[in-house]
Amino acid sequence: MGVVKRGLLSGLQTTWTLGKIIFPITLFVTLLGYTPVLGWIASGIAPVMNLIGLPGEAAIPLVIGNVLNLFAGIGAILSLELTVKEVFILAIMLSFSHNLIVESAVATKVGIKVFPIVAVRMFLALYSAFVINLVWDGGSEQAVYGLASATQAAEPTTILGMVSVGLQTAFWGVAQLAMVVIPLMLVVQIMRERGWLKVISKWLSPLTRLIGVDRNTSVTLASGLTIGLAYGAGVMIDAVKEDKVKKKDLYIVFIFLVACHAVVEDTLVFVVLGIPVWPLLVIRVITALLLTIVISRVWTRLEKRKESAYGKDALYDH
């Protein structure tokens, strides 16, 4: 019974910690959606869209997806007439870069600085779009959306109605978080106290070895890969504290996860766009592996060079 109590308390505490971030941000960005601000941002970046093979109006789902979330971005795509190639480019960009405000705020609670994470996500989105536009000659046929339509509920027309929608969205965002995080933290507590996390560490040891981090990062990796950055943050916060993850390993793991997280959910949601989703998953996984392997090797080399230089300085001092 003790382990259940500890797990539930851990889940409630984590929900409170993350809820204090998610509620006000969700309320703010929901209200922002009723203003012309997002349209201004979209029109500002529209002139550069041709560089990555997209029409100017494609800036709208990009801005909405990055400021709000992946589902909002996809909803905006469904309202546009685009080619298969254009939809695929938007999908790969949004898979790397979405929900930046909430997920970046959550990352700070894990101990990560916002700027490098946002910079990596934006770079991956733009670079992948540029490469796909450069190497893919096909996909010029009109995209046929499936499993969903662009129909939306009537938007509120009064300030009170907008605030009401914002509060409801923020409340259900935190409620959804609690429904995921509390049972998840309970399961993690049971697994930790019964030694099952060591089994997970063993399963993921080839991956941790490949990207150059310690095995104690396996819980953070597993939670991010399966349920994503926002929902997985609770487990990550707890794992970082309990497993004493090094700062370098934390950054490497997070860089891997910003490129490749919630692999099942974030891949399947793109089915509604009527595009092949397997290439999306393959691109994300390969990109995450290559990026983190390179960064980890360079970081380790710089650390060794710094230690070597420090050793020489100490020798000269004597």
PDB file of N, CA and C in Angstrom, residues 215-279:
ATOM      1  N   ARG A 215      23.303   4.553 -18.940  1.00  0.00           N
ATOM      2  CA  ARG A 215      22.077   3.758 -18.923  1.00  0.00           C
ATOM      3  C   ARG A 215      21.010   4.337 -18.005  1.00  0.00           C
ATOM      4  N   ASN A 216      21.418   5.212 -17.058  1.00  0.00           N
ATOM      5  CA  ASN A 216      20.412   5.784 -16.147  1.00  0.00           C
ATOM      6  C   ASN A 216      19.488   6.786 -16.834  1.00  0.00           C
ATOM      7  N   THR A 217      19.711   7.045 -18.118  1.00  0.00           N
ATOM      8  CA  THR A 217      18.812   7.917 -18.890  1.00  0.00           C
ATOM      9  C   THR A 217      17.674   7.134 -19.541  1.00  0.00           C
ATOM     10  N   SER A 218      17.654   5.818 -19.362  1.00  0.00           N
ATOM     11  CA  SER A 218      16.713   4.972 -20.105  1.00  0.00           C
ATOM     12  C   SER A 218      15.255   5.282 -19.790  1.00  0.00           C
ATOM     13  N   VAL A 219      14.945   5.617 -18.528  1.00  0.00           N
ATOM     14  CA  VAL A 219      13.562   5.921 -18.170  1.00  0.00           C
ATOM     15  C   VAL A 219      13.105   7.203 -18.870  1.00  0.00           C
ATOM     16  N   THR A 220      13.968   8.211 -18.889  1.00  0.00           N
ATOM     17  CA  THR A 220      13.660   9.460 -19.578  1.00  0.00           C
ATOM     18  C   THR A 220      13.452   9.207 -21.063  1.00  0.00           C
ATOM     19  N   LEU A 221      14.316   8.396 -21.658  1.00  0.00           N
ATOM     20  CA  LEU A 221      14.192   8.060 -23.079  1.00  0.00           C
ATOM     21  C   LEU A 221      12.883   7.333 -23.364  1.00  0.00           C
ATOM     22  N   ALA A 222      12.595   6.328 -22.546  1.00  0.00           N
ATOM     23  CA  ALA A 222      11.402   5.507 -22.767  1.00  0.00           C
ATOM     24  C   ALA A 222      10.123   6.340 -22.668  1.00  0.00           C
ATOM     25  N   SER A 223      10.037   7.214 -21.662  1.00  0.00           N
ATOM     26  CA  SER A 223       8.831   8.023 -21.492  1.00  0.00           C
ATOM     27  C   SER A 223       8.668   9.021 -22.628  1.00  0.00           C
ATOM     28  N   GLY A 224       9.759   9.649 -23.038  1.00  0.00           N
ATOM     29  CA  GLY A 224       9.685  10.617 -24.135  1.00  0.00           C
ATOM     30  C   GLY A 224       9.330   9.968 -25.455  1.00  0.00           C
ATOM     31  N   LEU A 225       9.912   8.799 -25.732  1.00  0.00           N
ATOM     32  CA  LEU A 225       9.648   8.101 -26.988  1.00  0.00           C
ATOM     33  C   LEU A 225       8.202   7.648 -27.090  1.00  0.00           C
ATOM     34  N   THR A 226       7.623   7.223 -25.969  1.00  0.00           N
ATOM     35  CA  THR A 226       6.286   6.631 -26.023  1.00  0.00           C
ATOM     36  C   THR A 226       5.168   7.654 -25.866  1.00  0.00           C
ATOM     37  N   ILE A 227       5.297   8.573 -24.894  1.00  0.00           N
ATOM     38  CA  ILE A 227       4.166   9.480 -24.625  1.00  0.00           C
ATOM     39  C   ILE A 227       4.492  10.941 -24.856  1.00  0.00           C
ATOM     40  N   GLY A 228       5.707  11.260 -25.265  1.00  0.00           N
ATOM     41  CA  GLY A 228       6.023  12.623 -25.666  1.00  0.00           C
ATOM     42  C   GLY A 228       6.660  13.481 -24.594  1.00  0.00           C
ATOM     43  N   LEU A 229       7.001  14.704 -24.970  1.00  0.00           N
ATOM     44  CA  LEU A 229       7.709  15.615 -24.075  1.00  0.00           C
ATOM     45  C   LEU A 229       6.813  16.163 -22.975  1.00  0.00           C
ATOM     46  N   ALA A 230       5.633  16.641 -23.334  1.00  0.00           N
ATOM     47  CA  ALA A 230       4.758  17.273 -22.340  1.00  0.00           C
ATOM     48  C   ALA A 230       4.269  16.258 -21.308  1.00  0.00           C
ATOM     49  N   TYR A 231       3.680  15.139 -21.775  1.00  0.00           N
ATOM     50  CA  TYR A 231       3.168  14.136 -20.844  1.00  0.00           C
ATOM     51  C   TYR A 231       4.308  13.354 -20.182  1.00  0.00           C
ATOM     52  N   GLY A 232       5.398  13.153 -20.914  1.00  0.00           N
ATOM     53  CA  GLY A 232       6.529  12.413 -20.361  1.00  0.00           C
ATOM     54  C   GLY A 232       7.383  13.219 -19.408  1.00  0.00           C
ATOM     55  N   ALA A 233       7.137  14.529 -19.335  1.00  0.00           N
ATOM     56  CA  ALA A 233       7.959  15.401 -18.488  1.00  0.00           C
ATOM     57  C   ALA A 233       7.896  14.993 -17.023  1.00  0.00           C
ATOM     58  N   GLY A 234       6.720  14.531 -16.578  1.00  0.00           N
ATOM     59  CA  GLY A 234       6.592  14.104 -15.190  1.00  0.00           C
ATOM     60  C   GLY A 234       7.564  12.991 -14.847  1.00  0.00           C
ATOM     61  N   VAL A 235       7.621  11.986 -15.719  1.00  0.00           N
ATOM     62  CA  VAL A 235       8.544  10.872 -15.515  1.00  0.00           C
ATOM     63  C   VAL A 235       9.986  11.369 -15.633  1.00  0.00           C
ATOM     64  N   MET A 236      10.225  12.278 -16.586  1.00  0.00           N
ATOM     65  CA  MET A 236      11.581  12.795 -16.791  1.00  0.00           C
ATOM     66  C   MET A 236      12.078  13.549 -15.561  1.00  0.00           C
ATOM     67  N   ILE A 237      11.233  14.414 -14.996  1.00  0.00           N
ATOM     68  CA  ILE A 237      11.605  15.176 -13.810  1.00  0.00           C
ATOM     69  C   ILE A 237      11.973  14.232 -12.678  1.00  0.00           C
ATOM     70  N   ASP A 238      11.132  13.223 -12.484  1.00  0.00           N
ATOM     71  CA  ASP A 238      11.366  12.253 -11.420  1.00  0.00           C
ATOM     72  C   ASP A 238      12.615  11.424 -11.688  1.00  0.00           C
ATOM     73  N   ALA A 239      12.797  11.006 -12.946  1.00  0.00           N
ATOM     74  CA  ALA A 239      13.949  10.168 -13.303  1.00  0.00           C
ATOM     75  C   ALA A 239      15.261  10.930 -13.150  1.00  0.00           C
ATOM     76  N   VAL A 240      15.265  12.204 -13.552  1.00  0.00           N
ATOM     77  CA  VAL A 240      16.472  13.020 -13.438  1.00  0.00           C
ATOM     78  C   VAL A 240      16.885  13.155 -11.974  1.00  0.00           C
ATOM     79  N   LYS A 241      15.858  13.324 -11.098  1.00  0.00           N
ATOM     80  CA  LYS A 241      16.132  13.483  -9.671  1.00  0.00           C
ATOM     81  C   LYS A 241      16.562  12.159  -9.036  1.00  0.00           C
ATOM     82  N   GLU A 242      15.843  11.087  -9.344  1.00  0.00           N
ATOM     83  CA  GLU A 242      16.112   9.797  -8.718  1.00  0.00           C
ATOM     84  C   GLU A 242      17.358   9.106  -9.277  1.00  0.00           C
ATOM     85  N   ASP A 243      17.532   9.196 -10.592  1.00  0.00           N
ATOM     86  CA  ASP A 243      18.620   8.456 -11.239  1.00  0.00           C
ATOM     87  C   ASP A 243      19.900   9.270 -11.382  1.00  0.00           C
ATOM     88  N   LYS A 244      19.842  10.543 -10.926  1.00  0.00           N
ATOM     89  CA  LYS A 244      21.033  11.406 -10.950  1.00  0.00           C
ATOM     90  C   LYS A 244      21.672  11.468 -12.347  1.00  0.00           C
ATOM     91  N   VAL A 245      20.846  11.863 -13.324  1.00  0.00           N
ATOM     92  CA  VAL A 245      21.311  11.974 -14.700  1.00  0.00           C
ATOM     93  C   VAL A 245      22.233  13.182 -14.843  1.00  0.00           C
ATOM     94  N   LYS A 246      23.372  12.992 -15.498  1.00  0.00           N
ATOM     95  CA  LYS A 246      24.332  14.078 -15.709  1.00  0.00           C
ATOM     96  C   LYS A 246      23.759  15.121 -16.665  1.00  0.00           C
ATOM     97  N   LYS A 247      24.209  16.366 -16.493  1.00  0.00           N
ATOM     98  CA  LYS A 247      23.709  17.473 -17.321  1.00  0.00           C
ATOM     99  C   LYS A 247      23.951  17.207 -18.810  1.00  0.00           C
ATOM    100  N   LYS A 248      25.138  16.724 -19.142  1.00  0.00           N
ATOM    101  CA  LYS A 248      25.448  16.444 -20.543  1.00  0.00           C
ATOM    102  C   LYS A 248      24.500  15.386 -21.105  1.00  0.00           C
ATOM    103  N   ASP A 249      24.298  14.287 -20.366  1.00  0.00           N
ATOM    104  CA  ASP A 249      23.414  13.219 -20.824  1.00  0.00           C
ATOM    105  C   ASP A 249      21.979  13.712 -20.972  1.00  0.00           C
ATOM    106  N   LEU A 250      21.559  14.613 -20.067  1.00  0.00           N
ATOM    107  CA  LEU A 250      20.209  15.160 -20.124  1.00  0.00           C
ATOM    108  C   LEU A 250      20.001  15.942 -21.420  1.00  0.00           C
ATOM    109  N   TYR A 251      20.971  16.753 -21.791  1.00  0.00           N
ATOM    110  CA  TYR A 251      20.866  17.527 -23.028  1.00  0.00           C
ATOM    111  C   TYR A 251      20.868  16.613 -24.251  1.00  0.00           C
ATOM    112  N   ILE A 252      21.747  15.605 -24.244  1.00  0.00           N
ATOM    113  CA  ILE A 252      21.818  14.682 -25.388  1.00  0.00           C
ATOM    114  C   ILE A 252      20.493  13.949 -25.557  1.00  0.00           C
ATOM    115  N   VAL A 253      19.937  13.452 -24.453  1.00  0.00           N
ATOM    116  CA  VAL A 253      18.668  12.729 -24.498  1.00  0.00           C
ATOM    117  C   VAL A 253      17.543  13.641 -24.974  1.00  0.00           C
ATOM    118  N   PHE A 254      17.526  14.887 -24.483  1.00  0.00           N
ATOM    119  CA  PHE A 254      16.461  15.802 -24.885  1.00  0.00           C
ATOM    120  C   PHE A 254      16.580  16.183 -26.354  1.00  0.00           C
ATOM    121  N   ILE A 255      17.795  16.336 -26.845  1.00  0.00           N
ATOM    122  CA  ILE A 255      17.986  16.627 -28.276  1.00  0.00           C
ATOM    123  C   ILE A 255      17.472  15.455 -29.109  1.00  0.00           C
ATOM    124  N   PHE A 256      17.741  14.231 -28.649  1.00  0.00           N
ATOM    125  CA  PHE A 256      17.201  13.047 -29.327  1.00  0.00           C
ATOM    126  C   PHE A 256      15.671  13.091 -29.329  1.00  0.00           C
ATOM    127  N   LEU A 257      15.094  13.427 -28.174  1.00  0.00           N
ATOM    128  CA  LEU A 257      13.636  13.384 -28.037  1.00  0.00           C
ATOM    129  C   LEU A 257      12.924  14.515 -28.765  1.00  0.00           C
ATOM    130  N   VAL A 258      13.548  15.690 -28.888  1.00  0.00           N
ATOM    131  CA  VAL A 258      12.864  16.753 -29.631  1.00  0.00           C
ATOM    132  C   VAL A 258      12.757  16.392 -31.109  1.00  0.00           C
ATOM    133  N   ALA A 259      13.686  15.555 -31.578  1.00  0.00           N
ATOM    134  CA  ALA A 259      13.609  15.086 -32.963  1.00  0.00           C
ATOM    135  C   ALA A 259      12.691  13.886 -33.103  1.00  0.00           C
ATOM    136  N   CYS A 260      12.579  13.099 -32.041  1.00  0.00           N
ATOM    137  CA  CYS A 260      11.827  11.849 -32.140  1.00  0.00           C
ATOM    138  C   CYS A 260      11.159  11.527 -30.806  1.00  0.00           C
ATOM    139  N   HIS A 261       9.940  12.049 -30.595  1.00  0.00           N
ATOM    140  CA  HIS A 261       9.195  11.750 -29.376  1.00  0.00           C
ATOM    141  C   HIS A 261       7.756  11.391 -29.722  1.00  0.00           C
ATOM    142  N   ALA A 262       7.097  10.707 -28.791  1.00  0.00           N
ATOM    143  CA  ALA A 262       5.708  10.249 -29.013  1.00  0.00           C
ATOM    144  C   ALA A 262       5.592   9.613 -30.399  1.00  0.00           C
ATOM    145  N   VAL A 263       6.453   8.638 -30.673  1.00  0.00           N
ATOM    146  CA  VAL A 263       6.610   8.134 -32.040  1.00  0.00           C
ATOM    147  C   VAL A 263       5.334   7.518 -32.614  1.00  0.00           C
ATOM    148  N   VAL A 264       4.509   6.916 -31.767  1.00  0.00           N
ATOM    149  CA  VAL A 264       3.275   6.303 -32.266  1.00  0.00           C
ATOM    150  C   VAL A 264       2.217   7.374 -32.523  1.00  0.00           C
ATOM    151  N   GLU A 265       1.911   8.160 -31.486  1.00  0.00           N
ATOM    152  CA  GLU A 265       0.842   9.168 -31.600  1.00  0.00           C
ATOM    153  C   GLU A 265       1.170  10.227 -32.642  1.00  0.00           C
ATOM    154  N   ASP A 266       2.370  10.801 -32.548  1.00  0.00           N
ATOM    155  CA  ASP A 266       2.727  11.890 -33.464  1.00  0.00           C
ATOM    156  C   ASP A 266       2.875  11.428 -34.904  1.00  0.00           C
ATOM    157  N   THR A 267       3.026  10.134 -35.131  1.00  0.00           N
ATOM    158  CA  THR A 267       3.080   9.610 -36.492  1.00  0.00           C
ATOM    159  C   THR A 267       1.679   9.334 -37.024  1.00  0.00           C
ATOM    160  N   LEU A 268       0.848   8.700 -36.192  1.00  0.00           N
ATOM    161  CA  LEU A 268      -0.482   8.297 -36.641  1.00  0.00           C
ATOM    162  C   LEU A 268      -1.421   9.477 -36.883  1.00  0.00           C
ATOM    163  N   VAL A 269      -1.204  10.616 -36.174  1.00  0.00           N
ATOM    164  CA  VAL A 269      -2.127  11.749 -36.373  1.00  0.00           C
ATOM    165  C   VAL A 269      -2.045  12.294 -37.793  1.00  0.00           C
ATOM    166  N   PHE A 270      -0.940  12.018 -38.493  1.00  0.00           N
ATOM    167  CA  PHE A 270      -0.788  12.531 -39.851  1.00  0.00           C
ATOM    168  C   PHE A 270      -1.527  11.680 -40.881  1.00  0.00           C
ATOM    169  N   VAL A 271      -2.099  10.540 -40.439  1.00  0.00           N
ATOM    170  CA  VAL A 271      -2.865   9.686 -41.351  1.00  0.00           C
ATOM    171  C   VAL A 271      -4.024  10.477 -41.960  1.00  0.00           C
ATOM    172  N   VAL A 272      -4.608  11.409 -41.180  1.00  0.00           N
ATOM    173  CA  VAL A 272      -5.762  12.173 -41.669  1.00  0.00           C
ATOM    174  C   VAL A 272      -5.415  13.030 -42.881  1.00  0.00           C
ATOM    175  N   LEU A 273      -4.124  13.268 -43.106  1.00  0.00           N
ATOM    176  CA  LEU A 273      -3.720  14.098 -44.244  1.00  0.00           C
ATOM    177  C   LEU A 273      -3.599  13.304 -45.537  1.00  0.00           C
ATOM    178  N   GLY A 274      -3.787  11.981 -45.433  1.00  0.00           N
ATOM    179  CA  GLY A 274      -3.748  11.158 -46.630  1.00  0.00           C
ATOM    180  C   GLY A 274      -2.368  10.985 -47.226  1.00  0.00           C
ATOM    181  N   ILE A 275      -1.320  11.094 -46.397  1.00  0.00           N
ATOM    182  CA  ILE A 275       0.060  10.925 -46.872  1.00  0.00           C
ATOM    183  C   ILE A 275       0.664   9.671 -46.244  1.00  0.00           C
ATOM    184  N   PRO A 276       1.704   9.087 -46.864  1.00  0.00           N
ATOM    185  CA  PRO A 276       2.371   7.930 -46.247  1.00  0.00           C
ATOM    186  C   PRO A 276       3.085   8.357 -44.967  1.00  0.00           C
ATOM    187  N   VAL A 277       2.800   7.677 -43.852  1.00  0.00           N
ATOM    188  CA  VAL A 277       3.365   8.107 -42.569  1.00  0.00           C
ATOM    189  C   VAL A 277       4.668   7.382 -42.216  1.00  0.00           C
ATOM    190  N   TRP A 278       4.923   6.220 -42.827  1.00  0.00           N
ATOM    191  CA  TRP A 278       6.167   5.501 -42.518  1.00  0.00           C
ATOM    192  C   TRP A 278       7.414   6.326 -42.830  1.00  0.00           C
ATOM    193  N   PRO A 279       7.453   7.031 -43.990  1.00  0.00           N
ATOM    194  CA  PRO A 279       8.634   7.874 -44.229  1.00  0.00           C
ATOM    195  C   PRO A 279       8.844   8.932 -43.159  1.00  0.00           C
TER     196      PRO A 279
END
